[in-house]
């Protein structure tokens, strides 16, 4: 059986559909990409491709912007969460390897 979450990570959605799903304009989506808040893949022809996880992220970004957050604050928050996840993973790996000795 396929991983249930794997479909969420496949970058198959064009910017027009992402716009329809999120209610954001294509320009807003491109702006969030410029601000390094979202990272679409590109087809050979240069077309942006988004995943369902990206669409969820876009909605989250839009909600935070509506709440008054600035793009740099959103990016800073994301970096902090990523750093915390990284430290937790590193700690788990260290603990696992120490247990083997």
PDB file of C-alpha atoms in Angstrom:
ATOM      1  CA  UNK A   1       0.000   0.000   0.000  1.00  0.00           C
ATOM      2  CA  UNK A   2       1.300   3.480  -0.901  1.00  0.00           C
ATOM      3  CA  UNK A   3       2.159   6.010   1.765  1.00  0.00           C
ATOM      4  CA  UNK A   4      -1.036   8.001   2.405  1.00  0.00           C
ATOM      5  CA  UNK A   5       0.786  11.315   2.680  1.00  0.00           C
ATOM      6  CA  UNK A   6       2.892  10.892  -0.469  1.00  0.00           C
ATOM      7  CA  UNK A   7       0.243  12.433  -2.740  1.00  0.00           C
ATOM      8  CA  UNK A   8       0.461  15.635  -0.702  1.00  0.00           C
ATOM      9  CA  UNK A   9       4.097  16.103  -1.648  1.00  0.00           C
ATOM     10  CA  UNK A  10       3.816  15.519  -5.407  1.00  0.00           C
ATOM     11  CA  UNK A  11       4.264  18.792  -7.258  1.00  0.00           C
ATOM     12  CA  UNK A  12       1.564  18.499  -9.916  1.00  0.00           C
ATOM     13  CA  UNK A  13      -0.646  21.571  -9.410  1.00  0.00           C
ATOM     14  CA  UNK A  14      -0.240  24.598 -11.670  1.00  0.00           C
ATOM     15  CA  UNK A  15      -0.358  28.139 -10.344  1.00  0.00           C
ATOM     16  CA  UNK A  16      -3.869  28.724 -11.738  1.00  0.00           C
ATOM     17  CA  UNK A  17      -5.319  25.786  -9.813  1.00  0.00           C
ATOM     18  CA  UNK A  18      -3.315  26.750  -6.702  1.00  0.00           C
ATOM     19  CA  UNK A  19      -4.842  30.210  -7.024  1.00  0.00           C
ATOM     20  CA  UNK A  20      -8.360  28.764  -7.262  1.00  0.00           C
ATOM     21  CA  UNK A  21      -7.814  26.421  -4.309  1.00  0.00           C
ATOM     22  CA  UNK A  22      -6.387  29.118  -2.037  1.00  0.00           C
ATOM     23  CA  UNK A  23      -8.319  32.192  -3.139  1.00  0.00           C
ATOM     24  CA  UNK A  24      -4.988  33.982  -3.642  1.00  0.00           C
ATOM     25  CA  UNK A  25      -4.100  35.741  -6.859  1.00  0.00           C
ATOM     26  CA  UNK A  26      -1.314  34.317  -8.997  1.00  0.00           C
ATOM     27  CA  UNK A  27       0.614  37.501  -8.242  1.00  0.00           C
ATOM     28  CA  UNK A  28       0.321  36.899  -4.476  1.00  0.00           C
ATOM     29  CA  UNK A  29       1.586  33.334  -4.912  1.00  0.00           C
ATOM     30  CA  UNK A  30       4.550  34.561  -6.973  1.00  0.00           C
ATOM     31  CA  UNK A  31       5.263  37.196  -4.305  1.00  0.00           C
ATOM     32  CA  UNK A  32       5.376  34.518  -1.586  1.00  0.00           C
ATOM     33  CA  UNK A  33       7.834  32.624  -3.765  1.00  0.00           C
ATOM     34  CA  UNK A  34       9.966  35.776  -4.179  1.00  0.00           C
ATOM     35  CA  UNK A  35       9.962  36.189  -0.396  1.00  0.00           C
ATOM     36  CA  UNK A  36      11.213  32.581  -0.009  1.00  0.00           C
ATOM     37  CA  UNK A  37       8.060  31.366   1.738  1.00  0.00           C
ATOM     38  CA  UNK A  38       7.129  28.731  -0.851  1.00  0.00           C
ATOM     39  CA  UNK A  39       9.284  26.654  -3.202  1.00  0.00           C
ATOM     40  CA  UNK A  40       7.493  25.321  -6.285  1.00  0.00           C
ATOM     41  CA  UNK A  41       9.180  22.986  -8.728  1.00  0.00           C
ATOM     42  CA  UNK A  42       9.518  24.070 -12.336  1.00  0.00           C
ATOM     43  CA  UNK A  43       8.640  22.047 -15.411  1.00  0.00           C
ATOM     44  CA  UNK A  44      11.045  21.948 -18.356  1.00  0.00           C
ATOM     45  CA  UNK A  45       9.052  24.829 -19.822  1.00  0.00           C
ATOM     46  CA  UNK A  46       9.353  26.861 -16.604  1.00  0.00           C
ATOM     47  CA  UNK A  47       5.799  26.325 -15.350  1.00  0.00           C
ATOM     48  CA  UNK A  48       5.501  26.426 -11.568  1.00  0.00           C
ATOM     49  CA  UNK A  49       4.236  23.200  -9.996  1.00  0.00           C
ATOM     50  CA  UNK A  50       2.842  23.027  -6.466  1.00  0.00           C
ATOM     51  CA  UNK A  51       1.896  20.152  -4.167  1.00  0.00           C
ATOM     52  CA  UNK A  52      -1.139  19.871  -1.907  1.00  0.00           C
ATOM     53  CA  UNK A  53       1.251  20.538   0.984  1.00  0.00           C
ATOM     54  CA  UNK A  54       2.288  23.765  -0.792  1.00  0.00           C
ATOM     55  CA  UNK A  55      -1.379  24.733  -1.185  1.00  0.00           C
ATOM     56  CA  UNK A  56      -1.908  24.204   2.553  1.00  0.00           C
ATOM     57  CA  UNK A  57       1.213  26.281   3.220  1.00  0.00           C
ATOM     58  CA  UNK A  58      -0.101  29.086   0.994  1.00  0.00           C
ATOM     59  CA  UNK A  59      -3.358  29.186   2.972  1.00  0.00           C
ATOM     60  CA  UNK A  60      -1.361  29.268   6.218  1.00  0.00           C
ATOM     61  CA  UNK A  61       0.789  32.140   4.898  1.00  0.00           C
ATOM     62  CA  UNK A  62      -2.297  34.077   3.778  1.00  0.00           C
ATOM     63  CA  UNK A  63      -3.918  33.627   7.197  1.00  0.00           C
ATOM     64  CA  UNK A  64      -0.796  34.888   8.959  1.00  0.00           C
ATOM     65  CA  UNK A  65      -0.626  37.883   6.608  1.00  0.00           C
ATOM     66  CA  UNK A  66      -4.287  38.656   7.359  1.00  0.00           C
ATOM     67  CA  UNK A  67      -3.428  38.517  11.066  1.00  0.00           C
ATOM     68  CA  UNK A  68      -0.850  41.246  10.472  1.00  0.00           C
ATOM     69  CA  UNK A  69       2.375  39.274  10.212  1.00  0.00           C
ATOM     70  CA  UNK A  70       5.011  40.408   7.731  1.00  0.00           C
ATOM     71  CA  UNK A  71       6.699  38.007   5.322  1.00  0.00           C
ATOM     72  CA  UNK A  72      10.042  38.269   7.130  1.00  0.00           C
ATOM     73  CA  UNK A  73       8.303  37.334  10.404  1.00  0.00           C
ATOM     74  CA  UNK A  74       6.706  34.288   8.790  1.00  0.00           C
ATOM     75  CA  UNK A  75      10.050  33.202   7.331  1.00  0.00           C
ATOM     76  CA  UNK A  76      11.785  33.781  10.695  1.00  0.00           C
ATOM     77  CA  UNK A  77       9.118  31.701  12.467  1.00  0.00           C
ATOM     78  CA  UNK A  78       9.518  28.937   9.880  1.00  0.00           C
ATOM     79  CA  UNK A  79      13.312  28.941  10.312  1.00  0.00           C
ATOM     80  CA  UNK A  80      12.939  28.726  14.096  1.00  0.00           C
ATOM     81  CA  UNK A  81      10.562  25.738  13.797  1.00  0.00           C
ATOM     82  CA  UNK A  82      12.908  24.076  11.323  1.00  0.00           C
ATOM     83  CA  UNK A  83      15.837  24.616  13.705  1.00  0.00           C
ATOM     84  CA  UNK A  84      13.876  23.098  16.598  1.00  0.00           C
ATOM     85  CA  UNK A  85      12.963  20.059  14.465  1.00  0.00           C
ATOM     86  CA  UNK A  86      16.589  19.696  13.419  1.00  0.00           C
ATOM     87  CA  UNK A  87      17.827  19.827  17.021  1.00  0.00           C
ATOM     88  CA  UNK A  88      15.220  17.280  18.119  1.00  0.00           C
ATOM     89  CA  UNK A  89      16.196  14.925  15.313  1.00  0.00           C
ATOM     90  CA  UNK A  90      19.884  15.354  16.097  1.00  0.00           C
ATOM     91  CA  UNK A  91      19.165  14.561  19.743  1.00  0.00           C
ATOM     92  CA  UNK A  92      17.191  11.455  18.826  1.00  0.00           C
ATOM     93  CA  UNK A  93      19.973  10.257  16.513  1.00  0.00           C
ATOM     94  CA  UNK A  94      22.625  10.908  19.148  1.00  0.00           C
ATOM     95  CA  UNK A  95      20.593   9.019  21.758  1.00  0.00           C
ATOM     96  CA  UNK A  96      20.067   6.093  19.395  1.00  0.00           C
ATOM     97  CA  UNK A  97      23.743   5.815  18.540  1.00  0.00           C
ATOM     98  CA  UNK A  98      24.828   6.100  22.187  1.00  0.00           C
ATOM     99  CA  UNK A  99      22.477   3.242  23.075  1.00  0.00           C
ATOM    100  CA  UNK A 100      24.263   0.988  20.551  1.00  0.00           C
ATOM    101  CA  UNK A 101      27.679   1.406  22.170  1.00  0.00           C
TER     102      UNK A 101
END
